[in-house]
mmCIF file of C-alpha atoms and ligand atoms in Angstrom:
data_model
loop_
_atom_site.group_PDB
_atom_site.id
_atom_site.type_symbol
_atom_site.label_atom_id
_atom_site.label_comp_id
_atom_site.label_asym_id
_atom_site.label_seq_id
_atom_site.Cartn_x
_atom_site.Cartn_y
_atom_site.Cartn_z
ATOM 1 C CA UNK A 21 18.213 17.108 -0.688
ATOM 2 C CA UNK A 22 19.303 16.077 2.749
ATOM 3 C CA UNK A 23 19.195 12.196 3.674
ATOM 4 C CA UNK A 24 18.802 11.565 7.254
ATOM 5 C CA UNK A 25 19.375 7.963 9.047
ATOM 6 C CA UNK A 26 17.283 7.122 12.351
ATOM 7 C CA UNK A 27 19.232 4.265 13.806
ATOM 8 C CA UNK A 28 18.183 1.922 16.376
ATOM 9 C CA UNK A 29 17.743 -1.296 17.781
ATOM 10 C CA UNK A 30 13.784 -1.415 17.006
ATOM 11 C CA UNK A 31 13.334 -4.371 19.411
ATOM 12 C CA UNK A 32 10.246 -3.572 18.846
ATOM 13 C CA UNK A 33 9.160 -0.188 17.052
ATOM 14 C CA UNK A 34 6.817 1.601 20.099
ATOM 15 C CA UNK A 35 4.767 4.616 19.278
ATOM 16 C CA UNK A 36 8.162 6.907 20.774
ATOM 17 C CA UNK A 37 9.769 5.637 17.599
ATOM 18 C CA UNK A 38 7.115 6.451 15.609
ATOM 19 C CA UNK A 39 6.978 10.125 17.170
ATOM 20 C CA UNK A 40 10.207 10.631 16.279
ATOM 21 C CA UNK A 41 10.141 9.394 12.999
ATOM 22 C CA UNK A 42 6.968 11.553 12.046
ATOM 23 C CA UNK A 43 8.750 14.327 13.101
ATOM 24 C CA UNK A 44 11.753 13.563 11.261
ATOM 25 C CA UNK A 45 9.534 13.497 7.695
ATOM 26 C CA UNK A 46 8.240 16.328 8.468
ATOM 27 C CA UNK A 47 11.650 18.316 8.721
ATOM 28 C CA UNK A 48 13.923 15.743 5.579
ATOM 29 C CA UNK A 49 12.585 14.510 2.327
ATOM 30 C CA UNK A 50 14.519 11.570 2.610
ATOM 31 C CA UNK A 51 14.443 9.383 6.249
ATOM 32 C CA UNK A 52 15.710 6.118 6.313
ATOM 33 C CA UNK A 53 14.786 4.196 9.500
ATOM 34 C CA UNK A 54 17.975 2.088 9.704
ATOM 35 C CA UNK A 55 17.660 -1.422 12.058
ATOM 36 C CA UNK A 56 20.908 -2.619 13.897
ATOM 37 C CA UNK A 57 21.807 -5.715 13.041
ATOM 38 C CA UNK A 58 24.605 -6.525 15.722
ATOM 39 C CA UNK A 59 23.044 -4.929 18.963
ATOM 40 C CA UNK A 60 25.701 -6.150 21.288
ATOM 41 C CA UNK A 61 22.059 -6.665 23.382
ATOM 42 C CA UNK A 62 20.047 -9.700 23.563
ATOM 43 C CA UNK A 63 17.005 -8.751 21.268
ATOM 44 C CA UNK A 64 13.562 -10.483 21.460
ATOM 45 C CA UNK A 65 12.751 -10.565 17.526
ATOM 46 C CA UNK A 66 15.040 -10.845 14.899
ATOM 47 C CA UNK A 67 17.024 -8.569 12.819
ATOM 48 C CA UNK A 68 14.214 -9.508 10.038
ATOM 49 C CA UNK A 69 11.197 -9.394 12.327
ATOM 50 C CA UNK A 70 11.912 -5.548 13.698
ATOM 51 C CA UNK A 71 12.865 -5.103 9.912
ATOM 52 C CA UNK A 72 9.251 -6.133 8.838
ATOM 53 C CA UNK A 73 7.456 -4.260 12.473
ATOM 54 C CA UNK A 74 8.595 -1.487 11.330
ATOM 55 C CA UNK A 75 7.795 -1.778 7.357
ATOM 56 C CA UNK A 76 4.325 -2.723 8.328
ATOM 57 C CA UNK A 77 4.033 0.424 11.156
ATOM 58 C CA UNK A 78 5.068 2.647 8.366
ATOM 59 C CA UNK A 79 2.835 1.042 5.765
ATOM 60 C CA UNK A 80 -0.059 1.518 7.456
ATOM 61 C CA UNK A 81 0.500 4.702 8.668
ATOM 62 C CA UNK A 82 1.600 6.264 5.112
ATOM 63 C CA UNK A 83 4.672 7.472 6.666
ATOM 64 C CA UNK A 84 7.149 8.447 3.778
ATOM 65 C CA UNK A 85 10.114 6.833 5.582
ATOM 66 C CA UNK A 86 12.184 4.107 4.050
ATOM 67 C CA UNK A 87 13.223 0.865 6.365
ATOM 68 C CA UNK A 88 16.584 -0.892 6.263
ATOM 69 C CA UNK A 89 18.920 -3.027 8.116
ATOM 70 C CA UNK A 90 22.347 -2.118 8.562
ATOM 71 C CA UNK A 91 25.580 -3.850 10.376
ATOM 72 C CA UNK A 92 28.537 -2.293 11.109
ATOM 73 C CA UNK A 93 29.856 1.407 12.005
ATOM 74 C CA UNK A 94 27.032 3.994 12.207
ATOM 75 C CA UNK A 95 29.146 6.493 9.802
ATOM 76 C CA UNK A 96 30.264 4.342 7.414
ATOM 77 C CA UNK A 97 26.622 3.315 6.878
ATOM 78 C CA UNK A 98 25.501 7.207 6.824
ATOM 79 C CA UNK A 99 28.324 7.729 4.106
ATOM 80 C CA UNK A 100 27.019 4.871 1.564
ATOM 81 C CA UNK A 101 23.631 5.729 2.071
ATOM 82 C CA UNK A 102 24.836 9.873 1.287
ATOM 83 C CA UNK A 103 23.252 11.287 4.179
ATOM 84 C CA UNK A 104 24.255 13.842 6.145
ATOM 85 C CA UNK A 105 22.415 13.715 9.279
ATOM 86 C CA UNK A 106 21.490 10.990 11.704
ATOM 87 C CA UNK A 107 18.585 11.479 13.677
ATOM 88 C CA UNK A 108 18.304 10.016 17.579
ATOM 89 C CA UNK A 109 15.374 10.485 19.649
ATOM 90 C CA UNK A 110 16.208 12.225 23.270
ATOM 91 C CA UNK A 111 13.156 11.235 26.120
ATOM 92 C CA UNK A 112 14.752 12.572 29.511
ATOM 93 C CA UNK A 113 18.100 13.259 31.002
ATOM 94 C CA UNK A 114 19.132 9.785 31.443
ATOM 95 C CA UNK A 115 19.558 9.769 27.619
ATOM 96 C CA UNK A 116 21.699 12.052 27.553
ATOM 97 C CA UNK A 117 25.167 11.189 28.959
ATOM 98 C CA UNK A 118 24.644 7.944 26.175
ATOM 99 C CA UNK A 119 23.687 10.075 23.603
ATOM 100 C CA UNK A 120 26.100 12.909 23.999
ATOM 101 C CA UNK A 121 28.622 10.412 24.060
ATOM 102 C CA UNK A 122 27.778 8.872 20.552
ATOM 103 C CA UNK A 123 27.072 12.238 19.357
ATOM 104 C CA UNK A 124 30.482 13.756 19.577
ATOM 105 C CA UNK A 125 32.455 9.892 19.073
ATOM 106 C CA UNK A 126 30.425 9.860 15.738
ATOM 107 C CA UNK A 127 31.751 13.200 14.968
ATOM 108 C CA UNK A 128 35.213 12.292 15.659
ATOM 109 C CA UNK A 129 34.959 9.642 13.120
ATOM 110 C CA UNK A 130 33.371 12.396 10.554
ATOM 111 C CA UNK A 131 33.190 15.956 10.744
ATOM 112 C CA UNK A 132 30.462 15.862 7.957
ATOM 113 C CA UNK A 133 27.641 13.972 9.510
ATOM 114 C CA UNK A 134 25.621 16.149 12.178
ATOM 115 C CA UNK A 135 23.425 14.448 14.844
ATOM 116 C CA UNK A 136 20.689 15.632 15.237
ATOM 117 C CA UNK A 137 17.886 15.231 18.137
ATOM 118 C CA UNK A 138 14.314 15.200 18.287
ATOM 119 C CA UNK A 139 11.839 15.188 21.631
ATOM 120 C CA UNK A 140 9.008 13.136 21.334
ATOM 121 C CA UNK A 141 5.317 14.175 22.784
ATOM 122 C CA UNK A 142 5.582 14.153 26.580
ATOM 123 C CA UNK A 143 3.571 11.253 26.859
ATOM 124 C CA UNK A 144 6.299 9.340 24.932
ATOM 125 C CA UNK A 145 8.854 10.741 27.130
ATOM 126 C CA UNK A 146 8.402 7.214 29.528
ATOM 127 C CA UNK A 147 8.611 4.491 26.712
ATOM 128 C CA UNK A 148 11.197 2.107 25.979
ATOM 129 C CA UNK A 149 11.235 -0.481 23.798
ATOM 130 C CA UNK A 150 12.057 -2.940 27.334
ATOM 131 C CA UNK A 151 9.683 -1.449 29.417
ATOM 132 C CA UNK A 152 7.125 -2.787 26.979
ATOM 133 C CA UNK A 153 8.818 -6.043 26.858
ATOM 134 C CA UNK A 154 8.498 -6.234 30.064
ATOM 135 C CA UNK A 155 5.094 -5.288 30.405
ATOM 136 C CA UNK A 156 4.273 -8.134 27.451
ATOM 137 C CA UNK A 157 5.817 -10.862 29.703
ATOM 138 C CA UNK A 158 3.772 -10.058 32.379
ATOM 139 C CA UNK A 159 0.678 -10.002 29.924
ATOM 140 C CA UNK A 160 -0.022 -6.630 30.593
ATOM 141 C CA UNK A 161 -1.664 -4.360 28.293
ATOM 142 C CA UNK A 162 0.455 -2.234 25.985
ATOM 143 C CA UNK A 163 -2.130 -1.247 23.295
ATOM 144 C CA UNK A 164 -1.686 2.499 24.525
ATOM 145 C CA UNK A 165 2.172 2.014 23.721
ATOM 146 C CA UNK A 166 2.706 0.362 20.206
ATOM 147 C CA UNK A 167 0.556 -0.673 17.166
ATOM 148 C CA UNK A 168 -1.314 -3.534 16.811
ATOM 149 C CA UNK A 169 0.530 -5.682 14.933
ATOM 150 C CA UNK A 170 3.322 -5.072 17.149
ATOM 151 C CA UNK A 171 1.378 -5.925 19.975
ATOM 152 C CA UNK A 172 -0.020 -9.095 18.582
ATOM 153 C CA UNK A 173 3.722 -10.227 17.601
ATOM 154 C CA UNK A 174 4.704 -9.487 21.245
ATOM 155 C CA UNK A 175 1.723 -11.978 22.698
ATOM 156 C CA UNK A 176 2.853 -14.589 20.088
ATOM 157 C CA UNK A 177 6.296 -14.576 21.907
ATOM 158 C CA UNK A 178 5.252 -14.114 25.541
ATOM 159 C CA UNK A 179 1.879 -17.011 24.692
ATOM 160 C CA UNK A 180 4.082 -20.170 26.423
ATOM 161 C CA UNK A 181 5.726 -17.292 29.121
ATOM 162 C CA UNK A 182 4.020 -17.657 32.494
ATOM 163 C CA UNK A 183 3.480 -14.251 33.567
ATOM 164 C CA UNK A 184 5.078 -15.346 37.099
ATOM 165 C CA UNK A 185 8.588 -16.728 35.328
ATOM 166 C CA UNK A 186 11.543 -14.617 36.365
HETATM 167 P P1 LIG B 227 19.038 1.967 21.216
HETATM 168 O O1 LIG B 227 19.670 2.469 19.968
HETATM 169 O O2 LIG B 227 19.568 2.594 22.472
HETATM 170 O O3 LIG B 227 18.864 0.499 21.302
HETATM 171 P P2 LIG B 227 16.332 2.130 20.412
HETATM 172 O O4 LIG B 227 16.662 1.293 19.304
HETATM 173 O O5 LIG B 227 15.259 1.669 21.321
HETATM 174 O O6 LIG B 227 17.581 2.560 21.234
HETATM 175 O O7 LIG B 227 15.913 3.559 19.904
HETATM 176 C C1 LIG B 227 16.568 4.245 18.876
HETATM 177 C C2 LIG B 227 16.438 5.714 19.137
HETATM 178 O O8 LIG B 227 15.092 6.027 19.453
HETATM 179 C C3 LIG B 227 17.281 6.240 20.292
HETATM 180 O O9 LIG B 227 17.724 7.532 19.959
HETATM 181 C C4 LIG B 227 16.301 6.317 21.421
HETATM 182 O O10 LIG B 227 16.667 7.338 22.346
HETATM 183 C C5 LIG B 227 15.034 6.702 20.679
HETATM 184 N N1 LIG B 227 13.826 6.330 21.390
HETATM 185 C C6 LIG B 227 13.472 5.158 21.920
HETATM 186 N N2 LIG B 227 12.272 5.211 22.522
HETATM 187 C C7 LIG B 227 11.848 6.493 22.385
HETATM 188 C C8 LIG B 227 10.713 7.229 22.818
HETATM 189 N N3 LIG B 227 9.761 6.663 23.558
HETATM 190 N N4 LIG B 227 10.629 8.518 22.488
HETATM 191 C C9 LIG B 227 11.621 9.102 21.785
HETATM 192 N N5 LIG B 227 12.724 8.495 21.362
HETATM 193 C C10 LIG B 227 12.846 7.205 21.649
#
C-alpha cells in the first residue's frame, strides 16, 4: 500500500487544497495531509488552528485523508510516516521554478521518495491561501473560495481589522 504525504503551510485550507487532496484519495489508500509547523512565514492561525481547519474540512466532507502536524525536514518526516510519495499541488507556471526546486533537493536527500504533482480544476488554478487573506482583511467575500467554517474563522480574526488598515 503506498502512503502519500501532502505537505503545506495550510494557513488556511482553501478549496485548491481540497482539490488536490480529493484527487490524491482517489489515486493512494493512504493520504496524510501533513501541516508545517515552522513555516519560516508569518502565518495568521496557529499550527493547531490550520491543524483543526483542516480536520473539520475533511470531516465534513468524508474525505478519507488523515491530518497531522509535522516540524522538521520534509523526508525525514515521509520516512517515519513509511510513505513513499509526497504529493504538491502545481496551479500555474509561477509554481514551478519553487516546486521544481524542492522536487529534485528532496530527491537529493532520498532517492526513494518520488514527488509527485497534481493540477487542480481550472477554477482553482488562481487561489492562494494569501490572496484569500487578503481578501478577508478587506472584508470581502470568499465563500466561493473556502468552506464555511474556514470562512467564519477568517472574519473572527479580521472582526477588530478596519478594512482600510495597511
Ligand atoms: P506552501 O507550502 O508554499 O506554503 P501551501 O501550504 O499554501 O503552500 O500549499 C501546499 C501545497 O498546495 C503546495 O503544493 C501548493 O502549490 C498547493 N496549493 C495551494 N493552493 C492551491 C490551489 N489553489 N490549487 C492547487 N494547489 C494548491
Amino acid at each position: 500500500m503506498k502512503r502519500v504525504i501532502y505537505p503545506g503551510t495550510f494557513d488556511p485550507i482553501t478549496n485548491g487544497h481540497i482539490d488536490i487532496i480529493q484527487r490524491a484519495t482517489r489515486i493512494f489508500d493512504n493520504v496524510t495531509v501533513a501541516v508545517a509547523k515552522s513555516t519560516g512565514k508569518n502565518t495568521l492561525f496557529t499550527t493547531e488552528e490550520r491543524l483543526q481547519l483542516v480536520e473539520e474540512t475533511l470531516r465534513q466532507l468524508k474525505v478519507p485523508a488523515k491530518v497531522t502536524i509535522f516540524d522538521g525536514l520534509l523526508v525525514d518526516f515521509v520516512r517515519r510516516k513509511k510513505a513513499q510519495v509526497v504529493v504538491r499541488g502545481l496551479r500555474a507556471v509561477s509554481d514551478f521554478e519553487f516546486e521544481f526546486q524542492m522536487a529534485l533537493m528532496n530527491r537529493k536527500l532520498d532517492e526513494q521518495i518520488e514527488t509527485l504533482f497534481l493540477m487542480p480544476k481550472d477554477t482553482y488554478s488562481y487561489l492562494s491561501s494569501s490572496i484569500i487573506k487578503q481578501i478577508a482583511k478587506l472584508h470581502g467575500p470568499v465563500t466561493a473560495f473556502v468552506p464555511k467554517h474556514v470562512e467564519k474563522a477568517l472574519r473572527a480574526k479580521y472582526v477588530n481589522v478596519p478594512p482600510t488598515r495597511e
